[in-house]
Coordinates of C-alpha atoms and ligand atoms in Angstrom, one line a residue:
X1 CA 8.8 -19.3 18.9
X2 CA 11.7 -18.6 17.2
X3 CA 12.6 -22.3 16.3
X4 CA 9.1 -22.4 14.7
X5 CA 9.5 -19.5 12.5
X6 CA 13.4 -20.8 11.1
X7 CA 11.9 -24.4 10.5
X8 CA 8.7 -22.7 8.8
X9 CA 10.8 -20.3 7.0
X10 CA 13.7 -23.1 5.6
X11 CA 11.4 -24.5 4.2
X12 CA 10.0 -21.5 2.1
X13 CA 13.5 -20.0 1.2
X14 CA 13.8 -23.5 -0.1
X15 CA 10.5 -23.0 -2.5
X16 CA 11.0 -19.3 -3.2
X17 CA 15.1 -18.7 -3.7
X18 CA 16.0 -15.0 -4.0
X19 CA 13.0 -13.4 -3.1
X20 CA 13.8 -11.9 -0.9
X21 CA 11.0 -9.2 -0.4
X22 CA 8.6 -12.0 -0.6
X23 CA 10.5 -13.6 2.5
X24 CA 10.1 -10.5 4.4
X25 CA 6.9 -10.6 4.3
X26 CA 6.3 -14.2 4.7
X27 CA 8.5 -14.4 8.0
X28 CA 6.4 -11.1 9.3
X29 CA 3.2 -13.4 9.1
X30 CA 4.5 -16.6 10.0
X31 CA 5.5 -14.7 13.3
X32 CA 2.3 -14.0 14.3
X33 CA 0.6 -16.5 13.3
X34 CA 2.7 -19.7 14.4
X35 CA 2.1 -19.4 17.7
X36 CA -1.8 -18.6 16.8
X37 CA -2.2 -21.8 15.0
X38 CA -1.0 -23.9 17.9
X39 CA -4.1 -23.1 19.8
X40 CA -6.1 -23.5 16.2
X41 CA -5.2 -27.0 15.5
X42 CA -7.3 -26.9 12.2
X43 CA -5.2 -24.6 10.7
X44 CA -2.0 -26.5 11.0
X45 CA -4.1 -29.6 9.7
X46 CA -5.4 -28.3 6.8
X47 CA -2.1 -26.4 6.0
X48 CA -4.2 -23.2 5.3
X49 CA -0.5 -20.8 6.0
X50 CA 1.1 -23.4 3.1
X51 CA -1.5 -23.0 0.7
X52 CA -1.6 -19.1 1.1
X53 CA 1.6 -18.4 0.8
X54 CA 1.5 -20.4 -3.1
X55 CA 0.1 -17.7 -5.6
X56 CA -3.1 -19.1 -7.0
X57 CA -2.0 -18.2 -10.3
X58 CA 0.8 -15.9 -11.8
X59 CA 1.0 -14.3 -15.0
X60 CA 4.3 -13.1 -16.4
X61 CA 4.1 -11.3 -20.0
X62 CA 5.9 -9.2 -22.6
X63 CA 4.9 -6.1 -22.7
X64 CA 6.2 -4.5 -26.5
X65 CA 5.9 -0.9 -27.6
X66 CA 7.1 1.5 -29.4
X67 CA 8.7 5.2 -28.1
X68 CA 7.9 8.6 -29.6
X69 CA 11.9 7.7 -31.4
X70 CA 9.9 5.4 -33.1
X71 CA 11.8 2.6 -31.4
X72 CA 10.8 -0.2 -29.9
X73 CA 11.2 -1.2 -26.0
X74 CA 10.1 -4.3 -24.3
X75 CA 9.2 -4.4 -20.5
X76 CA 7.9 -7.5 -18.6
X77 CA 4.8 -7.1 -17.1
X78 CA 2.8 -9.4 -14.0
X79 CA -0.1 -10.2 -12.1
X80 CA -0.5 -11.9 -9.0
X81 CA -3.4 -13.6 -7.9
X82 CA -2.7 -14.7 -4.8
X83 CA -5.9 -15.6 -3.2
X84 CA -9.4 -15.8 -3.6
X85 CA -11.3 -17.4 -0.7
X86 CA -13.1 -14.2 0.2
X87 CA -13.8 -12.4 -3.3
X88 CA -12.4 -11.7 -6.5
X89 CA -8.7 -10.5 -6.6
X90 CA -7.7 -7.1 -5.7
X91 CA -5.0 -4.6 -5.7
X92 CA -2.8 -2.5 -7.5
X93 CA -0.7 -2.0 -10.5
X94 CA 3.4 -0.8 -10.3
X95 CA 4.9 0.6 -13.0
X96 CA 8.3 1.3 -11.7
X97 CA 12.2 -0.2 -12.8
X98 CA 12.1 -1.9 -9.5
X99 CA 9.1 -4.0 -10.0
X100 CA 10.2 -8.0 -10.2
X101 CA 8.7 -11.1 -9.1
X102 CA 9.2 -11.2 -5.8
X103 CA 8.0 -7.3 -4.9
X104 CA 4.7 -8.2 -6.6
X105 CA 4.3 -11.0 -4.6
X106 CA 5.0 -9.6 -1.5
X107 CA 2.9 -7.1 -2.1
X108 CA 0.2 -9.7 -3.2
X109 CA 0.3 -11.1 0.0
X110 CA 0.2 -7.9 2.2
X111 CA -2.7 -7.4 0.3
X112 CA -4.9 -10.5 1.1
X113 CA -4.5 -9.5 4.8
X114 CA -4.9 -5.7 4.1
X115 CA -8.5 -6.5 1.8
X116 CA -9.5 -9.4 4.6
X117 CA -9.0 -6.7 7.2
X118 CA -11.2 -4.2 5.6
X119 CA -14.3 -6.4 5.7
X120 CA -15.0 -6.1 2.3
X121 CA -15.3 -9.2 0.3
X122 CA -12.0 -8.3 -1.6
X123 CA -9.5 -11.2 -2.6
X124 CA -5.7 -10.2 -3.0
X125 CA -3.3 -9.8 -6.0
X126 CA -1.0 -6.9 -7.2
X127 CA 0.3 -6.7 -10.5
X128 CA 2.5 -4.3 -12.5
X129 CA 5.4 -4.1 -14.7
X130 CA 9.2 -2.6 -14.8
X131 CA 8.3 0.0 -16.8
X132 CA 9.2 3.7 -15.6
X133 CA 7.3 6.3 -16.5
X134 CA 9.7 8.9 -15.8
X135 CA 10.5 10.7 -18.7
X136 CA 7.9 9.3 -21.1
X137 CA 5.4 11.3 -23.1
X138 CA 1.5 11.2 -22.8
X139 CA 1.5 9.2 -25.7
X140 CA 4.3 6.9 -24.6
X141 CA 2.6 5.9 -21.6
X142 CA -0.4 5.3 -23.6
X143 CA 1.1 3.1 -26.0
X144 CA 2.3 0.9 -22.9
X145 CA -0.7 1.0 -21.1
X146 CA -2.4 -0.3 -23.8
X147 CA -0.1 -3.0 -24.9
X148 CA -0.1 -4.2 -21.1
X149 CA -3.9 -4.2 -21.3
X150 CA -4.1 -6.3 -24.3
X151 CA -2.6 -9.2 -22.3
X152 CA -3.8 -8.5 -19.1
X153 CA -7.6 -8.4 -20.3
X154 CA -7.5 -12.1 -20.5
X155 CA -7.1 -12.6 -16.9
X156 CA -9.0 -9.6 -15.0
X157 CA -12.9 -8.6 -15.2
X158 CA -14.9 -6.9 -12.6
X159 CA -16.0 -10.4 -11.3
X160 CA -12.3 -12.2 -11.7
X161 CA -10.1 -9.3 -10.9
X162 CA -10.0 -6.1 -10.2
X163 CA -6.9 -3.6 -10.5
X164 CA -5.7 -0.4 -9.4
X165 CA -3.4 2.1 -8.9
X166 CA -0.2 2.0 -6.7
X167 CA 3.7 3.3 -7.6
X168 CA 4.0 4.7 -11.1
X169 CA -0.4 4.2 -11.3
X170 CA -2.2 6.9 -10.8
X171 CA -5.3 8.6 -13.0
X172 CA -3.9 8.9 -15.9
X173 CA -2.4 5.2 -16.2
X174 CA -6.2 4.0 -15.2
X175 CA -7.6 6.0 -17.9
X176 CA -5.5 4.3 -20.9
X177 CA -5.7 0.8 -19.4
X178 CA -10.0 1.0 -18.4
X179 CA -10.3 2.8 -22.4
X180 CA -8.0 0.0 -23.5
X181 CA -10.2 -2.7 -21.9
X182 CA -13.3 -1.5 -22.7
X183 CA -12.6 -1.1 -26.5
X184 CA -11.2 -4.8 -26.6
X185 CA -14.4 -6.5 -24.1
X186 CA -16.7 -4.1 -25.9
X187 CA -18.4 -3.8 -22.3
X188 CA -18.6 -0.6 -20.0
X189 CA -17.9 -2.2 -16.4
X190 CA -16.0 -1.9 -13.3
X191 CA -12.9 -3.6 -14.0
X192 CA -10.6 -1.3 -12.1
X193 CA -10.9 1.1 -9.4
X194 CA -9.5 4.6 -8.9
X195 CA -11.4 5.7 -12.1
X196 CA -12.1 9.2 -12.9
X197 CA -15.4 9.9 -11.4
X198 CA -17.2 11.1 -14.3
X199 CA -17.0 7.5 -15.6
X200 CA -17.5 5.0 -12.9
X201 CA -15.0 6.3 -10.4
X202 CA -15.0 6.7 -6.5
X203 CA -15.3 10.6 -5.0
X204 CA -12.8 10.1 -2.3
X205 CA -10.8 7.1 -3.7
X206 CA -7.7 9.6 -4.8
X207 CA -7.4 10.8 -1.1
X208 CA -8.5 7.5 0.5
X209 CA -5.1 5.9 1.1
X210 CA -3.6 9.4 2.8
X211 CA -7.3 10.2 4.8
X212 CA -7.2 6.6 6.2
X213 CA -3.4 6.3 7.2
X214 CA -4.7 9.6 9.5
X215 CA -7.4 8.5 10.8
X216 CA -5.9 5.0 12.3
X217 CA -3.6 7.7 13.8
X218 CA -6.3 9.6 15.4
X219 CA -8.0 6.5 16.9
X220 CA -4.7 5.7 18.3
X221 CA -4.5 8.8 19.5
X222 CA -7.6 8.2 21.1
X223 CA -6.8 5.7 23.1
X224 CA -4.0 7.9 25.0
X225 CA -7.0 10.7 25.2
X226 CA -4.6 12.5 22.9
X227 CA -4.8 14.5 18.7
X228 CA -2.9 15.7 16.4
X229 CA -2.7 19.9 17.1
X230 CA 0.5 20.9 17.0
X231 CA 2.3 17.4 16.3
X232 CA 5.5 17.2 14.4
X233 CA 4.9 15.2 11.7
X234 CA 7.7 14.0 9.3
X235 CA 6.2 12.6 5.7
X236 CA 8.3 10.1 3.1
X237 CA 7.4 10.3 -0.6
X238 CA 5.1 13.1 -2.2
X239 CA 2.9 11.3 -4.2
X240 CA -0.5 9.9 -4.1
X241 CA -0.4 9.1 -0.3
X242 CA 1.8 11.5 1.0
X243 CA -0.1 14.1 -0.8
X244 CA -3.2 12.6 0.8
X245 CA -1.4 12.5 4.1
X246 CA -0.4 15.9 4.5
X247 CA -3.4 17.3 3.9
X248 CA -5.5 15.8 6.1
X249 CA -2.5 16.4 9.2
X250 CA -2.5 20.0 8.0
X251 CA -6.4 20.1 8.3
X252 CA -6.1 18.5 11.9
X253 CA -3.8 20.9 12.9
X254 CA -0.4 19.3 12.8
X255 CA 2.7 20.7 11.2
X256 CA 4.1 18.8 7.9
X257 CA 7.8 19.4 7.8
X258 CA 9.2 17.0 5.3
X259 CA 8.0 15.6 2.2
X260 CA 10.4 13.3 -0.4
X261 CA 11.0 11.5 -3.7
X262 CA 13.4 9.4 -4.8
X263 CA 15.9 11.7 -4.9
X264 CA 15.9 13.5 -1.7
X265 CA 13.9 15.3 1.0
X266 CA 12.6 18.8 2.0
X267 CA 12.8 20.1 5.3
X268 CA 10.3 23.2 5.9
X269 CA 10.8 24.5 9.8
X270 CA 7.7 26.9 9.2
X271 CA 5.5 24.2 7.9
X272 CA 4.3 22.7 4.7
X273 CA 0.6 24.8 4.6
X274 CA -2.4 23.6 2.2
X275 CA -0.8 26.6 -0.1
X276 CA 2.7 24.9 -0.4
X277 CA 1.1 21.9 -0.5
X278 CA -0.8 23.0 -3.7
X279 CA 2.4 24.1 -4.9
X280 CA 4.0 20.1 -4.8
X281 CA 0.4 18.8 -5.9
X282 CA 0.8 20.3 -8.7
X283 CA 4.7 20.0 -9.3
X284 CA 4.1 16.3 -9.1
X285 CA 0.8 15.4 -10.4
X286 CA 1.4 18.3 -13.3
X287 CA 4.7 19.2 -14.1
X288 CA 6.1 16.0 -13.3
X289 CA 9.4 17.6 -11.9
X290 CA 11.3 17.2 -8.5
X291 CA 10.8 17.9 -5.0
X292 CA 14.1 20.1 -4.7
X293 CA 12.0 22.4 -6.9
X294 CA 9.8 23.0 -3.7
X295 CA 13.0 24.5 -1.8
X296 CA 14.3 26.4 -4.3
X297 CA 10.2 27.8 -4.6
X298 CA 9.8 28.4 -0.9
X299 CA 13.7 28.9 0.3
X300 CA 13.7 25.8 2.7
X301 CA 16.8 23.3 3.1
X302 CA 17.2 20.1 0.8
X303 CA 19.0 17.2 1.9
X304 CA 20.1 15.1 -1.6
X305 CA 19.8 11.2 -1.5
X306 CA 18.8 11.3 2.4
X307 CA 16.1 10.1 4.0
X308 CA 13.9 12.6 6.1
X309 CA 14.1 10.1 9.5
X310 CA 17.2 12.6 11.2
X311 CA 14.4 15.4 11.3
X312 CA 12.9 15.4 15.0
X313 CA 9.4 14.7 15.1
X314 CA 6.0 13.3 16.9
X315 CA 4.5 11.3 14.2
X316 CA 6.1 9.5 11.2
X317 CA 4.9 8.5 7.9
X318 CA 6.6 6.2 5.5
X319 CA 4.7 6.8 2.3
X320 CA 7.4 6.3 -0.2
X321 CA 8.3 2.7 -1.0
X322 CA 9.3 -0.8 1.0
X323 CA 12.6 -1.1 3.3
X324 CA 12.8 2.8 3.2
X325 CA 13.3 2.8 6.8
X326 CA 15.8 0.5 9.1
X327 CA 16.7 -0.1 12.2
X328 CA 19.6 2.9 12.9
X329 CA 16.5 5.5 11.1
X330 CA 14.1 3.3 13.9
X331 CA 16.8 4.6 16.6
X332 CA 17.4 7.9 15.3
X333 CA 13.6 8.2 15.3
X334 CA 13.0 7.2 18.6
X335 CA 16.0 9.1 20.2
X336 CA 14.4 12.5 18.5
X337 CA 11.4 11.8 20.3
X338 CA 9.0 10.0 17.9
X339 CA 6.3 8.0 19.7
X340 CA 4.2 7.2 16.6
X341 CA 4.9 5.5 13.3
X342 CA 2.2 4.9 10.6
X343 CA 2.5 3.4 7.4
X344 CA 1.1 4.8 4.0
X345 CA 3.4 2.6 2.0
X346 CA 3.6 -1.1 2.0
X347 CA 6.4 -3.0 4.3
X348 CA 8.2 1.0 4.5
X349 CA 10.3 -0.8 7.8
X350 CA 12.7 -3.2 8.0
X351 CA 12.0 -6.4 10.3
X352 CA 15.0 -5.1 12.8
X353 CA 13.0 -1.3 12.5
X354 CA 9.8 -2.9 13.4
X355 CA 11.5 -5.5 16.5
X356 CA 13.3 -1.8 17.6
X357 CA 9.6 -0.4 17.5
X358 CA 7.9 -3.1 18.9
X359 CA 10.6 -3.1 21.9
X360 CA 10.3 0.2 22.3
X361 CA 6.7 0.0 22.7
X362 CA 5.7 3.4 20.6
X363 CA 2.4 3.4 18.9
X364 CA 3.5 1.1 15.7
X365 CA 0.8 1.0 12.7
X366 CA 1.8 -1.9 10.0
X367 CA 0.9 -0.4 6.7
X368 CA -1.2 -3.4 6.0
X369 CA -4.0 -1.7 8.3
X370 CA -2.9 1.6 8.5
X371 CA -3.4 2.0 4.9
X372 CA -5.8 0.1 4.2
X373 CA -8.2 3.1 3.9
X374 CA -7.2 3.0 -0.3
X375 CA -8.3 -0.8 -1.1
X376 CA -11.2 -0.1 1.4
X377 CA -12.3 3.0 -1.0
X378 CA -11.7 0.7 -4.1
X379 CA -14.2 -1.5 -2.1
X380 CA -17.3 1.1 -1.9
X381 CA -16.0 2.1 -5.6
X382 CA -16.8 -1.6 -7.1
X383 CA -20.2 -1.5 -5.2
X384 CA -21.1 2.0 -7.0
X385 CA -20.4 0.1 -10.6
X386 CA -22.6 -2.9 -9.1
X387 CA -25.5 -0.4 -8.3
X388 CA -25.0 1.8 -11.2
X389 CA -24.9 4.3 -9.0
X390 CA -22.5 7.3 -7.5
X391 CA -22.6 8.4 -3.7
X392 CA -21.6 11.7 -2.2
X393 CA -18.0 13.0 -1.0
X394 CA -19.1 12.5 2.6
X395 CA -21.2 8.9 2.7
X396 CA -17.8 7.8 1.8
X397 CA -15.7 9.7 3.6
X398 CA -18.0 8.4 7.0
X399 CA -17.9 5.0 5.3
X400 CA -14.3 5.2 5.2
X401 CA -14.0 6.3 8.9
X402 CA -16.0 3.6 10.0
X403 CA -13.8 1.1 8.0
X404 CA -10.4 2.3 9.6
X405 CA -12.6 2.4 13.2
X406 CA -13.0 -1.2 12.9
X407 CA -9.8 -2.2 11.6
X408 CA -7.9 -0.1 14.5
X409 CA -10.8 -2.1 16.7
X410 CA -9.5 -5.5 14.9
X411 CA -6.0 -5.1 15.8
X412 CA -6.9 -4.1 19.3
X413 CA -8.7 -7.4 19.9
X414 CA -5.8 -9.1 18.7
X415 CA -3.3 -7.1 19.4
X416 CA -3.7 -6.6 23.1
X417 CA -0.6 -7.8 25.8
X418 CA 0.7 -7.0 29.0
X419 CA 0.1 -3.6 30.6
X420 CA -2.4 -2.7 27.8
X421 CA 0.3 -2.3 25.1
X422 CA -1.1 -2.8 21.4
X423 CA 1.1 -5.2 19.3
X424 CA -0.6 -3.6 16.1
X425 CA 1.3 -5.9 13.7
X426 CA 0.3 -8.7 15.6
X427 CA -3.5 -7.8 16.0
X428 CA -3.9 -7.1 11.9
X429 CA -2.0 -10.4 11.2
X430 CA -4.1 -12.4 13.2
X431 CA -7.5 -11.0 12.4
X432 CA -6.6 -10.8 8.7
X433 CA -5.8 -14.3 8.9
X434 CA -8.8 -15.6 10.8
X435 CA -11.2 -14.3 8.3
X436 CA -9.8 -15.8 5.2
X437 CA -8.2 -19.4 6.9
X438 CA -12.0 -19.8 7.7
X439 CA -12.7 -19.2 4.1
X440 CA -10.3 -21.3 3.0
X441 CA -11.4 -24.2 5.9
X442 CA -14.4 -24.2 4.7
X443 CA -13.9 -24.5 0.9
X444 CA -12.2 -27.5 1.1
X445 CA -8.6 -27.9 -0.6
X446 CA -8.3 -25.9 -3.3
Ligands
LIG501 P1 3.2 7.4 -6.2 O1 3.8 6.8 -7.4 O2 2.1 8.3 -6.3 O3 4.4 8.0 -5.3 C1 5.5 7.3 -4.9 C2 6.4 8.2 -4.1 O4 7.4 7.4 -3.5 C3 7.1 9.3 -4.9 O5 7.4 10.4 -4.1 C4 8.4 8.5 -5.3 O6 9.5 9.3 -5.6 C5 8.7 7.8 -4.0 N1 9.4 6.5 -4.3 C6 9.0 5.5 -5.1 N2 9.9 4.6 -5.2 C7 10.9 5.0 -4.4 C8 12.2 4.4 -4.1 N3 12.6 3.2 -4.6 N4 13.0 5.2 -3.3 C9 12.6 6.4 -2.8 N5 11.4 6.9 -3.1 C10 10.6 6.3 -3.9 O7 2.8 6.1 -5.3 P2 1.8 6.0 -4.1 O8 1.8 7.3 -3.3 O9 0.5 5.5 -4.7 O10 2.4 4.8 -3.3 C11 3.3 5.0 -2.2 C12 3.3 3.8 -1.3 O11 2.0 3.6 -0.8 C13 3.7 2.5 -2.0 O12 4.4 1.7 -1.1 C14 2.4 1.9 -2.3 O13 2.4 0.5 -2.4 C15 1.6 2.3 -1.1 N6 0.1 2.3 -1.2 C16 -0.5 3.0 -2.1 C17 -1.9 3.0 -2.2 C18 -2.6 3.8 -3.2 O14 -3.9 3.8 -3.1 N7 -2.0 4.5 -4.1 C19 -2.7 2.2 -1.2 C20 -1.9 1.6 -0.2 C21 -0.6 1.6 -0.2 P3 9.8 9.6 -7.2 O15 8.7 10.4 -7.7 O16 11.1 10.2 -7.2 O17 9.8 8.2 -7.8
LIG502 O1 -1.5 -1.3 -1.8 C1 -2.7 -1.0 -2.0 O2 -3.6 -1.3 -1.2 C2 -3.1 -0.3 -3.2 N1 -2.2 0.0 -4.0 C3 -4.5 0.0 -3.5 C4 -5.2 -1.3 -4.1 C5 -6.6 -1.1 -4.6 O3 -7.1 -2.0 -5.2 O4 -7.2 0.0 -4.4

């Protein structure tokens, strides 16, 4: 097995040379799948893994504007269309200083797995720039927002591709780009999801991410008869899906103790309730300020530049960024007691992290399916703009219950080995693939 991956991989380090993001996430596949394809001959033949790890297309552009100084800044901004074989592109923007080549296109290609898995007919593609937000006006992010869209509304279209939010994208990003798009097209339509919902958006789509990354939880749960009262949960990152996370574990009756951002974590031993929770929704989605600003509000401990994986917990959540967790936090973790990890953000863990889960055999969720919920909302929001129509809080909410349902279900059927463990990464590799190899098989080489 191993042998197959290193020849496969040579061969793609050859093709893709310092990306190394993009390699992670490559060799994660090409792991479960190798061994797959041996017993799928017409996989191999038709080199359907080769072909879909090649973007279909990528677009790199200069993104100009000028700052409230009057001055002028340049970023760089992407998209990524990886692949098409089961519906138009899909997936988010990042605006963050981080953002490069080889992050978009590993998160690209999570993506066609994640939308496959979802069973929606959703494509794959990310996009974004290296543009931070931090710091800017209103207006500054408006005038790069706008500049962005006036490139990128040549590629993208509610048929085409579809964007929305992710790092650095949230609603007020989506606002500027959909006005931006709509003035240029002249055309009211559903180019991108997570829109306000008083003008085409989803009810539910903010929370959807957080919701579903619980919900895979509680159906693995499930299967050990067990819930979440009175778990110890531990929470990376405090925006969009951390946010989302925390209050549906607090609403389930587990205790929050740690929330983060880039800077450092909080550690509340009483509990973050919904009313402190309220308190960092609005710090972050408002004020725009710092999560230390939560300790000095509620008198809890802050740990500077440190990770929240030493606190002692049930269940983790890594919803801040990729590689925010490796193997010594995976030991730490486990030797504090953690028997459940789930992933809100994309590729959170390290490939040693994941083998030390894996090994370990705790209940390991791959954000790919675990988080899934988010694209899976975007899903029922493009169907709305289709319809013209808007549905209610809880159609979607049930909608986006039985969606995770069947993915957890997915990964079961594949996932399944000795003594009844469930190799979760394996299981959503495998059945994302499935679905859009067959695509690809049967739509000839292109
Ligand atoms: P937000 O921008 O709303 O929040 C990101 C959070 O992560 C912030 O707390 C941020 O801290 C922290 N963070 C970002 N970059 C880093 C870094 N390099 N090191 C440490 N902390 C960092 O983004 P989202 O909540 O939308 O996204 C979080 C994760 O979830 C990402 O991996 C994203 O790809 C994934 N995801 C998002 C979905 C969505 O619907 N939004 C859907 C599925 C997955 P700070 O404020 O200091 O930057
Ligand atoms: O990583 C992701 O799935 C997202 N950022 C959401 C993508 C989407 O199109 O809703």
């Amino acid at each position: 097995m191993e042998l197959l991956v290193d020849s496969f991989m040579k061969e793609v380090e050859v093709r893709n040379p310092h990306e190394e993001e993009f390699l992670q996430s490559v060799s994660e596949i090409a792991e479960s799948i190798l061994l797959y394809m041996e017993d799928h001959p017409q996989y191999k033949k038709y080199k359907v893994l080769e072909r879909m790890i090649e973007p279909e297309r990528v677009i790199m552009f200069r993104v100009p504007w000028v700052n409230d100084h009057g001055e002028i800044e340049v970023n760089r901004g992407y998209r990524v269309q990886m692949n098409s074989a089961i519906g138009p592109y899909k997936g988010g923007l990042r605006f963050h200083p981080s953002v490069n080549l080889s992050v978009l296109k590993f998160l690209a290609f999570e993506q066609i797995f994640k939308n496959s898995l979802t069973g929606l007919p959703m494509g794959g593609g990310k996009g974004g720039a290296d543009f931070d937000p931090k710091g800017k006006s209103d207006l500054e992010v408006m005038r790069f927002c706008q500049s962005y869209m006036t490139e990128l509304f040549k590629h993208v279209g509610p048929n085409m591709d579809i964007p929305a939010g992710d790092i650095g994208v949230g609603a007020r990003e989506i606002g500027y780009l959909f006005g931006q798009y709509k003035r240029i097209k002249g055309e009211f339509t559903g180019v991108l999801t997570g829109k306000g919902h008083e003008w085409g958006g989803s009810l539910i789509r903010p929370e959807a991410t957080g919701y579903g990354v619980v919900y895979f939880v509680q159906e693995m749960l499930k299967m050990r008869n067990d819930n979440l009262k009175g778990k110890r949960v531990i929470i990376s990152g405090s925006g969009n899906v951390a946010q989302f996370t925390a209050e549906k574990c607090i609403a389930e009756g587990a205790k929050v103790l740690t929330m983060s951002d880039s800077k450092g974590f909080v550690y509340d031993a009483n509990g973050i309730d919904s009313h402190k929770l309220a308190y960092i929704m609005h710090l972050k989605n408002v004020k725009r300020g710092r999560i230390k600003e939560y300790a000095e509000e509620f008198g809890c401990e802050y740990f500077p530049n440190e990770k929240p994986w030493s606190i002692p917990c049930d269940i983790a959540f890594p919803n801040a960024t990729q590689n925010e967790l490796d193997h010594q936090d995976a030991l730490t973790l486990i030797s504090n007691g953690c028997f459940c990890v789930a992933e809100g953000a994309n590729m959170p863990s390290t490939r040693a992290a994941i083998h030390h889960f894996e090994s370990s055999k705790i209940l390991y969720a791959p954000g790919k399916a675990a988080n899934a919920g988010g694209v899976a909302v975007s899903g029922l929001e493009m169907s709305q703009n289709s319809l013209r129509y808007s549905w209610s809080r809880e159609k979607i909410d049930r909608k986006l219950k039985v969606i995770i349902e069947q993915i957890h279900q997915s990964c079961v059927q594949y996932g399944r080995e000795e003594n009844d463990y469930i190799n979760y990464v394996k299981g959503a590799n495998i059945a994302g693939f499935v679905k859009i190899a067959d695509a690809m098989l049967a739509q000839g080489i292109v």
